[in-house]
XYZ file of C-alpha atoms in Angstrom:
192
model
C 5.997 -130.595 -23.590
C 2.836 -129.668 -21.546
C -0.316 -131.873 -21.977
C -3.516 -130.316 -22.065
C -6.329 -132.203 -20.394
C -10.283 -131.370 -20.753
C -11.859 -130.187 -17.658
C -15.458 -130.097 -17.739
C -16.769 -127.586 -16.211
C -19.829 -128.416 -14.112
C -22.458 -125.689 -12.744
C -24.660 -125.558 -10.215
C -27.853 -125.082 -11.145
C -30.977 -123.359 -9.023
C -34.350 -124.863 -8.792
C -37.074 -122.384 -7.497
C -36.707 -123.538 -4.061
C -33.283 -122.626 -3.906
C -34.121 -119.221 -5.442
C -36.215 -118.562 -2.663
C -34.375 -119.866 -0.118
C -31.669 -117.310 -1.132
C -34.304 -114.432 -1.005
C -35.686 -115.811 2.757
C -31.932 -115.805 3.939
C -30.723 -112.481 2.488
C -28.553 -113.875 0.103
C -30.793 -112.002 -2.392
C -33.057 -109.390 -1.904
C -36.104 -107.874 -3.307
C -34.227 -105.060 -4.660
C -31.797 -107.101 -6.882
C -32.609 -107.064 -10.098
C -32.468 -110.619 -11.293
C -34.331 -113.397 -12.595
C -34.096 -117.314 -12.475
C -33.903 -118.472 -16.068
C -33.101 -122.275 -16.997
C -31.542 -122.954 -13.617
C -29.143 -119.751 -13.604
C -29.977 -116.237 -12.068
C -29.686 -113.680 -14.518
C -29.113 -110.113 -13.468
C -31.246 -108.037 -15.612
C -30.818 -104.504 -16.757
C -32.020 -101.356 -14.981
C -35.240 -99.927 -15.984
C -34.806 -96.588 -18.015
C -37.684 -94.289 -18.582
C -38.486 -95.134 -21.824
C -38.468 -98.885 -20.983
C -40.831 -97.701 -18.154
C -42.718 -95.533 -20.052
C -43.878 -97.986 -22.511
C -44.757 -100.534 -19.888
C -46.922 -97.856 -18.638
C -48.764 -96.980 -21.443
C -49.249 -100.654 -22.896
C -50.372 -101.376 -18.995
C -53.119 -98.803 -19.222
C -54.449 -99.422 -22.786
C -54.741 -102.923 -22.004
C -56.670 -102.731 -18.664
C -58.641 -99.946 -20.339
C -59.721 -102.069 -23.314
C -60.215 -105.350 -21.132
C -61.072 -104.440 -17.486
C -62.417 -107.160 -15.509
C -61.697 -109.916 -17.671
C -58.205 -109.970 -16.957
C -55.718 -109.070 -14.544
C -52.277 -107.223 -15.282
C -49.117 -107.954 -13.832
C -46.237 -105.726 -14.325
C -42.410 -106.715 -13.923
C -43.493 -109.781 -11.317
C -42.509 -113.723 -11.955
C -44.195 -115.999 -13.601
C -43.306 -119.857 -13.119
C -42.812 -122.168 -16.161
C -40.980 -124.562 -15.002
C -38.826 -126.112 -11.997
C -36.041 -123.821 -13.072
C -37.377 -120.801 -14.661
C -39.232 -118.063 -12.882
C -38.587 -114.950 -15.572
C -40.003 -111.430 -14.916
C -42.148 -110.281 -17.893
C -42.438 -106.679 -18.253
C -46.634 -107.467 -18.778
C -48.390 -110.597 -17.827
C -51.792 -110.576 -18.857
C -53.475 -112.772 -16.931
C -57.046 -114.794 -15.825
C -58.382 -113.625 -13.160
C -57.940 -115.403 -9.766
C -59.819 -114.598 -6.380
C -56.621 -114.530 -4.762
C -54.560 -112.132 -7.351
C -51.669 -114.459 -7.454
C -50.814 -113.874 -3.965
C -50.911 -117.742 -3.107
C -48.802 -118.587 -5.667
C -47.022 -116.956 -9.246
C -49.089 -117.718 -12.451
C -48.408 -120.802 -14.354
C -48.638 -121.101 -18.146
C -52.271 -121.757 -18.376
C -53.308 -118.800 -16.133
C -51.694 -116.582 -18.770
C -53.122 -115.218 -21.888
C -50.309 -113.396 -23.335
C -46.671 -112.162 -22.079
C -45.364 -108.470 -23.283
C -41.483 -107.789 -23.580
C -40.990 -104.044 -23.895
C -37.025 -104.379 -25.734
C -34.584 -101.249 -25.351
C -31.334 -102.606 -24.295
C -32.641 -106.263 -24.136
C -33.580 -107.194 -27.328
C -31.208 -110.031 -28.131
C -31.853 -111.740 -24.542
C -35.860 -111.454 -25.009
C -35.788 -113.004 -28.903
C -32.914 -115.399 -27.987
C -33.542 -116.769 -24.153
C -36.802 -115.314 -23.509
C -38.814 -116.289 -26.565
C -37.674 -119.892 -26.881
C -38.999 -120.395 -23.116
C -42.168 -119.121 -23.516
C -42.285 -121.130 -26.385
C -41.545 -123.950 -24.816
C -44.007 -123.342 -21.946
C -46.978 -123.409 -24.019
C -47.573 -119.401 -23.487
C -49.934 -119.104 -26.840
C -48.855 -115.552 -27.612
C -45.875 -112.904 -26.744
C -45.625 -109.615 -27.674
C -41.949 -107.864 -27.978
C -42.033 -104.060 -28.346
C -38.806 -102.845 -29.620
C -39.014 -99.316 -28.850
C -35.616 -98.584 -30.934
C -36.928 -99.639 -33.782
C -41.066 -98.426 -33.179
C -42.381 -101.783 -34.055
C -44.027 -104.355 -32.118
C -43.584 -108.462 -33.313
C -46.713 -110.379 -31.909
C -45.649 -114.119 -31.829
C -48.376 -116.852 -31.817
C -48.624 -120.460 -32.190
C -45.692 -122.053 -30.042
C -44.376 -125.345 -31.435
C -41.358 -126.547 -29.271
C -38.866 -123.946 -28.296
C -40.797 -121.524 -31.402
C -43.213 -119.428 -32.543
C -44.668 -120.136 -35.885
C -46.099 -117.051 -36.643
C -44.586 -113.771 -36.285
C -46.564 -110.195 -37.168
C -44.571 -107.129 -37.339
C -46.492 -104.130 -36.442
C -45.429 -100.444 -36.870
C -47.080 -97.126 -36.289
C -49.963 -97.374 -38.682
C -50.881 -100.908 -38.199
C -53.419 -102.379 -35.647
C -52.888 -106.005 -33.860
C -55.700 -108.214 -33.513
C -54.841 -110.308 -30.261
C -55.300 -113.914 -30.804
C -56.227 -114.929 -27.745
C -58.693 -112.282 -26.389
C -60.874 -109.898 -27.901
C -58.781 -106.815 -28.162
C -57.560 -105.036 -31.095
C -54.429 -102.609 -30.487
C -54.005 -99.436 -32.617
C -50.309 -99.082 -32.815
C -50.627 -95.157 -33.058
C -51.821 -95.171 -28.974
C -48.363 -97.315 -28.445
C -45.515 -95.849 -30.577
C -45.659 -92.529 -29.027
C -43.575 -89.698 -30.733
C -40.445 -89.123 -28.611
C -38.625 -85.754 -28.557
């Protein structure tokens, strides 16, 4: 008779300092599509043309509407904790003289974040949204390009957002944080 023993699996969690040491020593390179989430290095999916196109549409629209009131950061890290530096598709940030060259933005410097979801819908909703809420990010938009809808998440409470508004092509989104109204017809383009 063979006895089964429970073996506790131990994980090595990486902090932000470890993460950048791996980058500095060449274990990771700037070309690696990874992000640090809850102490784990997560491989990101490749960016397809639909995804990048929607990121470009949103970036240009927001910058055109808000101009010098904001900085727009595309697919760059935001520092949420000692163990998490995700790379949202778009971060709408408070202006800083150094344009965030001295350090990545922290939650108090973030107006809102946008995730464009093509193949990453489950990851964005199950992993990233709770992390953003826990960090106190006041507003997050998830654009699901497969369903042609944008969900606006506001009022973070613990690991969740208390308010969600689903917007489709004929709707208008009113940003809770900034004076921005978004006509979804300008975002949800017709695809061939």
